[in-house]
Short mmCIF file of C-alpha atoms in Angstrom, two decimals:
data_model
loop_
_atom_site.label_atom_id
_atom_site.label_comp_id
_atom_site.label_asym_id
_atom_site.label_seq_id
_atom_site.Cartn_x
_atom_site.Cartn_y
_atom_site.Cartn_z
CA MET A 1 24.54 179.89 93.26
CA VAL A 2 21.50 181.00 91.25
CA TYR A 3 19.62 178.71 88.86
CA LYS A 4 16.96 179.96 86.46
CA ALA A 5 14.38 177.38 85.41
CA ILE A 6 10.99 176.99 83.79
CA GLY A 7 8.63 174.38 85.27
CA LEU A 8 5.66 172.78 83.51
CA MET A 9 2.83 170.94 85.23
CA SER A 10 -0.37 169.42 83.89
CA GLY A 11 -2.50 167.90 86.62
CA SER A 12 -5.17 165.25 86.53
CA SER A 13 -7.90 167.86 87.01
CA LEU A 14 -7.24 168.97 83.38
CA ASP A 15 -7.70 172.65 84.17
CA GLY A 16 -4.72 173.67 82.05
CA LEU A 17 -0.96 173.83 81.66
CA ASP A 18 0.82 175.59 84.52
CA ILE A 19 4.07 177.34 83.56
CA ILE A 20 6.42 179.11 85.95
CA PHE A 21 9.77 180.84 85.64
CA ALA A 22 11.70 181.02 88.89
CA HIS A 23 15.13 181.80 90.26
CA PHE A 24 16.48 179.32 92.81
CA HIS A 25 19.22 180.40 95.21
CA ASP A 26 21.43 177.81 96.90
CA GLN A 27 23.55 179.15 99.75
CA ALA A 28 25.48 176.34 101.44
CA GLY A 29 22.51 173.96 101.16
CA THR A 30 19.84 176.49 102.13
CA TRP A 31 17.46 177.11 99.26
CA SER A 32 15.17 180.03 98.49
CA PHE A 33 13.16 181.01 95.42
CA GLU A 34 11.75 183.97 93.53
CA ILE A 35 8.81 183.52 91.17
CA ARG A 36 9.57 185.81 88.24
CA ALA A 37 6.59 184.88 86.04
CA ALA A 38 3.74 182.37 86.10
CA ASP A 39 0.60 181.58 84.13
CA CYS A 40 -1.93 178.85 83.43
CA TYR A 41 -2.94 178.24 79.84
CA GLY A 42 -6.33 176.57 79.88
CA TYR A 43 -6.91 173.60 77.62
CA THR A 44 -9.31 173.91 74.75
CA ALA A 45 -12.20 171.46 74.79
CA GLU A 46 -10.36 169.51 72.09
CA TRP A 47 -7.15 169.18 74.08
CA GLU A 48 -9.01 168.36 77.27
CA GLU A 49 -10.76 165.49 75.50
CA ARG A 50 -7.52 164.27 73.94
CA LEU A 51 -5.83 164.06 77.33
CA ARG A 52 -8.86 162.59 79.07
CA SER A 53 -9.26 159.79 76.50
CA ALA A 54 -5.55 159.13 75.88
CA THR A 55 -5.58 155.80 77.69
CA ASP A 56 -8.20 154.46 75.29
CA LEU A 57 -6.05 155.03 72.19
CA PRO A 58 -4.30 152.25 70.25
CA ALA A 59 -0.51 152.23 70.70
CA ARG A 60 0.39 154.08 67.48
CA GLU A 61 -2.14 156.86 68.09
CA TYR A 62 -1.01 157.19 71.70
CA LEU A 63 2.63 157.64 70.65
CA LEU A 64 1.60 160.20 68.05
CA LEU A 65 -0.25 162.09 70.79
CA HIS A 66 2.88 161.88 72.96
CA THR A 67 4.84 163.64 70.22
CA ARG A 68 2.05 166.10 69.48
CA TYR A 69 1.70 167.06 73.12
CA GLY A 70 5.46 167.60 73.32
CA ARG A 71 5.09 170.10 70.48
CA TYR A 72 2.11 171.69 72.27
CA LEU A 73 4.27 172.15 75.37
CA ALA A 74 7.00 173.77 73.28
CA GLU A 75 4.55 176.16 71.62
CA ASN A 76 3.26 177.29 74.98
CA VAL A 77 6.72 177.69 76.50
CA LEU A 78 7.71 179.91 73.58
CA ARG A 79 4.45 181.85 73.96
CA PHE A 80 5.06 182.21 77.71
CA MET A 81 8.61 183.50 77.25
CA GLU A 82 7.46 186.05 74.68
CA GLU A 83 4.47 187.25 76.72
CA LYS A 84 6.56 187.59 79.90
CA ASN A 85 9.57 189.01 78.04
CA ILE A 86 11.97 186.41 79.43
CA GLN A 87 13.56 185.08 76.24
CA LEU A 88 17.07 183.68 76.74
CA GLN A 89 16.82 183.98 80.54
CA ALA A 90 16.11 180.38 81.61
CA ASP A 91 18.85 177.76 81.99
CA LEU A 92 16.51 174.81 81.47
CA ILE A 93 12.92 173.55 81.28
CA ALA A 94 11.60 170.86 83.60
CA SER A 95 8.42 169.19 82.36
CA HIS A 96 6.26 166.86 84.41
CA GLY A 97 4.13 166.01 81.38
CA HIS A 98 0.57 164.77 81.70
CA THR A 99 0.17 161.44 83.50
CA THR A 100 -1.83 158.84 81.63
CA PHE A 101 -0.91 155.29 82.64
CA HIS A 102 0.35 154.79 86.17
CA ALA A 103 0.81 151.19 87.28
CA PRO A 104 3.87 151.05 89.57
CA TRP A 105 2.89 147.56 90.77
CA GLN A 106 3.68 146.52 87.19
CA GLY A 107 6.82 148.66 87.01
CA MET A 108 5.28 151.24 84.67
CA THR A 109 4.33 154.90 84.61
CA ALA A 110 3.74 157.12 81.58
CA GLN A 111 3.47 160.87 81.08
CA LEU A 112 2.50 162.43 77.76
CA GLY A 113 4.80 165.11 76.36
CA ASP A 114 7.92 164.00 74.49
CA GLY A 115 10.90 165.69 76.14
CA ALA A 116 13.01 165.34 73.00
CA VAL A 117 10.45 167.25 70.96
CA LEU A 118 10.21 169.94 73.66
CA ALA A 119 14.00 170.35 73.64
CA ALA A 120 14.26 170.40 69.85
CA GLU A 121 11.48 172.96 69.41
CA THR A 122 12.74 175.35 72.12
CA ASN A 123 16.49 174.84 71.63
CA MET A 124 16.81 174.48 75.41
CA ALA A 125 17.90 171.83 77.87
CA VAL A 126 14.87 169.84 79.06
CA VAL A 127 14.37 167.46 81.96
CA SER A 128 11.40 165.10 81.61
CA ASP A 129 10.24 161.63 82.74
CA LEU A 130 10.77 162.56 86.37
CA ARG A 131 8.95 159.51 87.77
CA ALA A 132 10.34 156.73 85.59
CA LEU A 133 13.56 155.80 87.44
CA ASP A 134 11.84 155.61 90.81
CA VAL A 135 9.25 153.19 89.40
CA ALA A 136 12.03 151.14 87.77
CA LEU A 137 13.60 150.90 91.24
CA GLY A 138 10.40 149.42 92.65
CA GLY A 139 8.90 152.68 93.91
CA GLN A 140 5.48 154.25 93.44
CA GLY A 141 6.91 157.14 91.41
CA ALA A 142 4.71 159.36 93.58
CA PRO A 143 4.56 161.70 95.27
CA ILE A 144 7.66 163.40 93.85
CA VAL A 145 7.17 166.87 95.34
CA PRO A 146 8.48 166.17 98.90
CA VAL A 147 12.11 166.86 97.93
CA GLY A 148 11.08 170.33 96.78
CA GLU A 149 8.83 170.93 99.78
CA LYS A 150 11.65 170.15 102.16
CA LEU A 151 14.04 172.55 100.43
CA LEU A 152 11.69 175.44 99.61
CA PHE A 153 9.20 175.45 102.52
CA PRO A 154 11.17 174.32 105.61
CA GLU A 155 8.84 176.17 108.02
CA TYR A 156 6.06 173.62 107.43
CA ASP A 157 6.02 169.99 108.52
CA LEU A 158 2.81 168.95 106.73
CA PHE A 159 1.77 169.59 103.13
CA LEU A 160 -1.58 168.95 101.46
CA ASN A 161 -2.06 169.30 97.72
CA LEU A 162 -5.69 169.43 96.62
CA GLY A 163 -5.31 168.80 92.91
CA GLY A 164 -7.01 166.23 90.73
CA ILE A 165 -5.78 163.82 93.38
CA ALA A 166 -5.25 164.89 96.99
CA ASN A 167 -1.89 163.95 98.44
CA ILE A 168 -0.19 164.59 101.75
CA SER A 169 3.40 164.66 102.92
CA ALA A 170 4.97 165.00 106.34
CA HIS A 171 8.53 166.10 107.08
CA GLY A 172 9.76 164.94 110.47
CA MET A 173 12.90 163.97 112.33
CA ASP A 174 12.52 160.41 111.05
CA GLY A 175 12.36 161.42 107.38
CA VAL A 176 9.58 162.12 104.91
CA THR A 177 6.26 160.31 104.59
CA ALA A 178 4.01 161.02 101.60
CA PHE A 179 1.22 159.33 99.68
CA ASP A 180 -1.93 159.93 97.65
CA ILE A 181 -5.03 160.26 99.82
CA CYS A 182 -7.99 160.17 97.43
CA PRO A 183 -9.28 161.69 94.20
CA ALA A 184 -10.25 165.33 94.73
CA ASN A 185 -10.83 167.91 92.00
CA ARG A 186 -10.99 165.24 89.31
CA VAL A 187 -14.25 164.04 90.88
CA LEU A 188 -15.58 167.41 92.09
CA ASN A 189 -15.05 168.96 88.66
CA ALA A 190 -16.71 166.02 86.91
CA LEU A 191 -19.79 166.55 89.09
CA ALA A 192 -19.75 170.31 88.45
CA ARG A 193 -19.71 169.69 84.69
CA GLN A 194 -23.10 168.02 85.09
CA LEU A 195 -24.31 171.49 86.12
CA ASN A 196 -22.59 173.00 83.05
CA LYS A 197 -19.77 174.57 85.03
CA PRO A 198 -16.06 173.61 84.98
CA TYR A 199 -15.86 173.56 88.79
CA ASP A 200 -17.86 174.28 91.94
CA ASP A 201 -16.79 177.86 92.67
CA LYS A 202 -15.74 178.11 96.36
CA GLY A 203 -17.77 174.96 97.04
CA ALA A 204 -21.04 176.91 96.83
CA TRP A 205 -23.04 174.01 95.40
CA ALA A 206 -21.59 171.54 97.89
CA ALA A 207 -22.67 173.89 100.69
CA GLN A 208 -26.27 173.63 99.43
CA GLY A 209 -26.31 169.83 99.61
CA GLN A 210 -26.71 167.31 102.39
CA VAL A 211 -24.35 164.46 103.24
CA ASN A 212 -25.76 161.09 102.20
CA GLU A 213 -24.49 158.61 104.78
CA ASN A 214 -25.02 155.55 102.53
CA LEU A 215 -22.92 157.05 99.74
CA LEU A 216 -20.31 158.29 102.20
CA GLY A 217 -20.06 154.80 103.70
CA ASP A 218 -19.59 153.23 100.25
CA LEU A 219 -16.84 155.73 99.40
CA ASN A 220 -15.00 155.24 102.67
CA ALA A 221 -15.18 151.45 102.28
CA LEU A 222 -13.07 151.44 99.10
CA GLU A 223 -10.11 149.09 99.50
CA TYR A 224 -7.42 151.66 98.71
CA TYR A 225 -7.95 153.56 101.95
CA GLU A 226 -6.86 150.66 104.13
CA LYS A 227 -3.62 150.04 102.26
CA PRO A 228 -0.43 151.09 104.07
CA TRP A 229 1.87 153.68 102.56
CA PRO A 230 3.79 154.07 100.28
CA LYS A 231 0.89 154.09 97.85
CA SER A 232 -0.35 156.14 94.90
CA LEU A 233 -3.43 156.49 92.72
CA ALA A 234 -3.88 156.41 88.98
CA ASN A 235 -6.35 158.76 87.30
CA GLU A 236 -8.45 155.73 86.37
CA PHE A 237 -9.40 155.31 90.01
CA SER A 238 -11.59 158.39 89.61
CA THR A 239 -13.14 157.44 86.28
CA ARG A 240 -13.50 153.70 86.74
CA THR A 241 -14.19 153.36 90.46
CA VAL A 242 -15.35 156.57 92.15
CA LEU A 243 -17.54 158.18 89.48
CA PRO A 244 -19.45 154.94 88.72
CA LEU A 245 -20.05 154.57 92.44
CA LEU A 246 -21.47 158.10 92.58
CA ASP A 247 -23.60 157.40 89.50
CA GLY A 248 -25.12 154.42 91.32
CA HIS A 249 -26.75 156.67 93.93
CA VAL A 250 -29.85 158.69 93.10
CA LEU A 251 -29.01 162.10 94.57
CA SER A 252 -28.90 165.70 93.46
CA ILE A 253 -25.55 166.89 92.14
CA GLN A 254 -25.39 169.23 95.13
CA GLY A 255 -25.85 166.23 97.42
CA LYS A 256 -23.09 164.31 95.65
CA LEU A 257 -20.76 167.31 95.86
CA ARG A 258 -21.47 167.70 99.57
CA THR A 259 -20.97 164.02 100.25
CA TYR A 260 -17.78 163.78 98.24
CA THR A 261 -16.43 166.87 100.00
CA ALA A 262 -17.10 165.12 103.30
CA HIS A 263 -15.25 162.09 101.95
CA ILE A 264 -12.16 164.17 101.09
CA VAL A 265 -12.24 165.75 104.55
CA LEU A 266 -12.59 162.43 106.36
CA GLN A 267 -9.85 160.70 104.38
CA THR A 268 -7.49 163.66 104.78
CA ALA A 269 -8.03 163.76 108.53
CA LYS A 270 -7.55 159.99 108.68
CA ALA A 271 -4.29 160.26 106.74
CA ALA A 272 -3.00 163.09 108.95
CA LYS A 273 -3.90 161.18 112.11
CA ARG A 274 -2.04 158.08 110.91
CA ILE A 275 1.03 160.10 109.96
CA LEU A 276 1.13 161.94 113.28
CA ALA A 277 0.60 158.74 115.25
CA ALA A 278 3.62 157.20 113.50
CA SER A 279 5.83 160.20 114.24
CA PRO A 280 7.76 160.51 117.51
CA ALA A 281 7.39 164.30 117.43
CA GLY A 282 4.43 165.80 119.26
CA GLY A 283 3.25 169.37 119.66
CA ASP A 284 1.64 171.66 117.13
CA HIS A 285 1.91 171.30 113.37
CA LYS A 286 1.60 173.67 110.42
CA LEU A 287 0.02 172.32 107.23
CA LEU A 288 0.42 174.18 103.93
CA VAL A 289 -2.50 173.59 101.57
CA THR A 290 -2.09 174.23 97.83
CA GLY A 291 -3.63 173.16 94.52
CA GLY A 292 -6.91 174.26 92.98
CA GLY A 293 -8.89 172.86 95.89
CA ALA A 294 -7.34 175.49 98.18
CA PHE A 295 -9.73 177.98 96.52
CA ASN A 296 -12.69 175.82 97.56
CA THR A 297 -13.41 177.71 100.78
CA PHE A 298 -16.19 175.32 101.82
CA LEU A 299 -13.80 172.36 101.60
CA VAL A 300 -10.95 174.24 103.31
CA ASP A 301 -13.17 175.38 106.19
CA ARG A 302 -14.38 171.81 106.77
CA LEU A 303 -10.76 170.60 106.71
CA ARG A 304 -9.67 173.27 109.17
CA GLU A 305 -12.40 172.20 111.61
CA ARG A 306 -11.54 168.52 111.26
CA LEU A 307 -7.78 168.98 111.69
CA ALA A 308 -7.90 171.37 114.66
CA PRO A 309 -8.31 168.54 117.27
CA LEU A 310 -5.08 167.03 115.90
CA ASN A 311 -3.23 170.28 116.72
CA VAL A 312 -2.82 170.93 113.02
CA THR A 313 -3.07 174.53 111.83
CA LEU A 314 -4.05 174.77 108.17
CA VAL A 315 -2.34 177.60 106.30
CA VAL A 316 -3.51 178.87 102.90
CA PRO A 317 -0.58 180.68 101.21
CA PRO A 318 -0.69 183.50 98.64
CA ASP A 319 -2.53 182.72 95.41
CA GLU A 320 0.67 182.38 93.38
CA VAL A 321 1.92 179.57 95.61
CA ILE A 322 -1.50 177.88 95.68
CA LYS A 323 -1.68 177.82 91.90
CA PHE A 324 1.89 177.10 90.96
CA LYS A 325 3.58 175.21 93.80
CA GLU A 326 3.78 171.97 91.81
CA ALA A 327 5.12 173.69 88.68
CA LEU A 328 7.62 175.50 90.93
CA ILE A 329 8.81 172.22 92.38
CA MET A 330 9.06 170.66 88.92
CA ALA A 331 11.41 173.50 88.00
CA LEU A 332 13.47 172.80 91.12
CA LEU A 333 13.56 169.06 90.36
CA GLY A 334 14.96 169.94 86.94
CA VAL A 335 17.71 171.95 88.65
CA LEU A 336 18.46 169.10 91.03
CA ARG A 337 18.66 166.66 88.11
CA TRP A 338 21.03 169.05 86.34
CA ARG A 339 23.20 169.11 89.49
CA GLU A 340 22.92 165.31 89.80
CA ASN A 341 21.20 165.55 93.19
CA ASN A 342 18.46 163.18 94.32
CA THR A 343 14.98 164.03 93.08
CA THR A 344 13.03 161.15 94.65
CA LEU A 345 13.15 159.70 98.17
CA ALA A 346 12.88 155.97 98.85
CA SER A 347 11.25 156.69 102.23
CA VAL A 348 8.37 158.30 100.32
CA THR A 349 7.96 156.04 97.31
CA GLY A 350 9.13 152.65 98.60
CA ALA A 351 11.87 152.36 95.98
CA ARG A 352 15.07 150.43 96.70
CA ARG A 353 17.01 153.68 97.05
CA ASP A 354 16.87 157.43 96.58
CA ALA A 355 17.39 158.37 92.94
CA ILE A 356 18.50 161.11 90.56
CA GLY A 357 15.46 160.86 88.28
CA GLY A 358 14.70 162.50 84.97
CA ALA A 359 15.77 162.25 81.35
CA LEU A 360 17.99 165.14 80.21
CA TRP A 361 17.64 166.34 76.63
CA MET A 362 20.14 168.90 75.31
CA GLY A 363 18.17 171.01 72.87
CA GLN A 364 20.92 173.53 72.11
CA GLU A 365 23.94 172.91 69.93
CA GLY A 366 27.11 171.71 71.64
#
């Protein structure tokens, strides 16, 4: 069976809207994929600020932004289909939306981007609100990509996504373990903006700095890192906890970038070591690294060095997979929701059960 789906992903790093069109092949439970088209539409300064400050809006203005962003998603899907000449080819759209509020301990998560508006404007079936049911069932609502990783990349047993937030997942004989590690590009990019650049290209500025042990100690002492999994991070952890901590230390931006890079490396290695220690399987492991941070060669090289003693081989895939893996998996989750298959795993999120998550909006006429 072949399914044709468009996936939308907007990450916490605010670098833009990722859109992918892929074909998914299911042959007796074995899945494969073909990326037919993909692009990232960068946010204007105005949209970046709207999304960054959304959590500070009063309720009415927030809901208006939710609708407006749904229309923005629709406009860009229509633009994408026209530019790639794929009109009338996709069966459905799966939209992650842009996460704003995420408080699973209070039974709540929220993603901007009204799925009903997206469906109405494109006249297509849309799956949205992919995290909501898992949270309602007592789960973290995150990470939600492990289902897709297991189906589309079975040759790997470890996955690291270096997006706005770094998260890790492990696929072993005893099931799937996954959780958020620490903020990543959300913090690195915020530091780079102080040097009037959107990001630290290949980690060049971090390479010029020196690790400040006092700052590194303060970062590693944050309470979140000692919590057991399942666990997840809200974007506010970066803006309200990590960045103020960095601001409290008088260092060059290069020094802060170097120190925070060291923090990501240490916490990732710590997470991998804990996961492997809890797994009965030994031997060598292959880790697939994706997300914008995979282009940060300084960070990746430090990670490779740190993970080697754990018998973990870090693999950087082709650029298209690095950039669009999460959008690809969102598209697959939309297909799974359409088929009424599970899209979230209780072993990952801590929910009461696995769930078929996602709201389905039928944009076309019956």
